[in-house]
C-alpha positions as MATLAB code, in Angstrom:
seq = 'XXXXXXXXXXXXXXXXXXXXXXXXXXXXXXXXXXXXXXXXXXXXXXXXXXXXXXXXXXXXXXXXXXXXXXXXXXXXXXXXXXXXXXXXXXX';
ca = [
       0.566  -23.461    5.826;
      -1.470  -24.278    8.954;
      -2.370  -21.248   11.175;
      -4.289  -21.631   14.594;
      -4.846  -19.370   17.249;
      -7.654  -18.673   19.943;
      -8.712  -15.320   18.618;
      -8.515  -13.367   15.343;
      -9.244   -9.645   14.689;
      -9.196   -7.457   11.819;
     -10.020   -7.952    7.960;
      -9.090   -9.923    5.126;
      -9.210   -7.193    2.532;
      -6.352   -6.026    0.454;
      -5.257   -3.307    2.869;
      -6.225   -4.802    6.288;
      -4.358   -6.104    9.099;
      -5.077   -9.488   10.750;
      -4.240  -10.029   14.307;
      -4.139  -13.437   15.641;
      -3.911  -13.753   19.538;
      -3.571  -16.510   22.217;
      -1.603  -19.735   21.404;
      -0.675  -18.732   17.799;
       0.843  -21.874   15.911;
       2.018  -21.714   12.509;
       3.331  -24.656   10.522;
       4.656  -24.954    7.141;
       6.684  -28.101    6.111;
       9.304  -28.717    8.639;
       8.838  -25.189   10.197;
       6.803  -24.749   13.482;
       6.470  -21.315   14.943;
       4.818  -20.638   18.376;
       3.787  -17.128   19.625;
       1.483  -15.373   21.852;
       0.431  -12.951   18.982;
       0.832  -12.475   15.149;
      -0.046   -9.539   13.121;
      -0.030   -9.992    9.338;
       0.054   -6.545    7.547;
      -1.261   -6.499    4.005;
      -1.163   -3.685    1.485;
      -2.424   -4.149   -2.117;
      -3.564   -7.728   -1.479;
       0.177   -8.682   -0.492;
       1.632   -9.644    2.714;
       4.207   -6.874    3.581;
       5.222   -7.843    6.976;
       4.479  -10.499    9.806;
       5.231   -9.466   13.346;
       5.320  -12.136   15.910;
       5.241  -11.562   19.667;
       5.544  -13.685   22.837;
       7.512  -14.651   25.889;
       9.164  -16.017   24.011;
       8.444  -16.602   20.240;
       9.833  -20.093   19.481;
      11.193  -21.253   15.964;
      11.869  -24.685   15.014;
      12.869  -25.893   11.586;
      14.742  -28.656   10.005;
      17.396  -27.552    7.575;
      18.478  -29.168    4.317;
      21.088  -31.479    6.102;
      18.298  -32.746    8.333;
      19.557  -30.582   11.492;
      16.966  -28.853   13.768;
      17.541  -25.381   14.208;
      15.805  -23.844   17.268;
      15.498  -20.099   17.950;
      13.451  -17.796   20.338;
      13.108  -14.055   20.940;
      10.637  -11.621   22.388;
       9.746  -10.334   18.982;
      10.124  -11.676   15.224;
       9.633   -9.619   12.176;
       9.469  -11.435    8.924;
       9.522   -9.589    5.494;
       8.309  -12.140    2.695;
       9.620  -10.088   -0.057;
      13.077  -10.077    1.130;
      12.839  -13.444    3.266;
      14.532  -11.614    6.198;
      13.506  -12.713    9.799;
      14.710  -10.310   12.439;
      14.828  -11.833   15.957;
      14.827   -9.192   18.669;
      14.909   -9.181   22.478;
      15.591  -11.932   24.980;
      12.770  -13.685   26.248;
];
């Protein structure tokens, strides 16, 4: 996974939050996410939730059939355990 941002604040401990701000870009495989901020919430060493915010947050990924899927929202909440991504707010 590739992660870039202009600034990072917070800790990398087991129960810390990490905030990425300014031109946040996350890539993994065919997934590309652009956001203004990303907050990574960790508990017991595991990522519990990732909150992305922007105007808008943009998500692009190629599916198994080779089709490109684009989405955007003002806020995206991702829960790794359930693999659920909730997009809210028009942007």
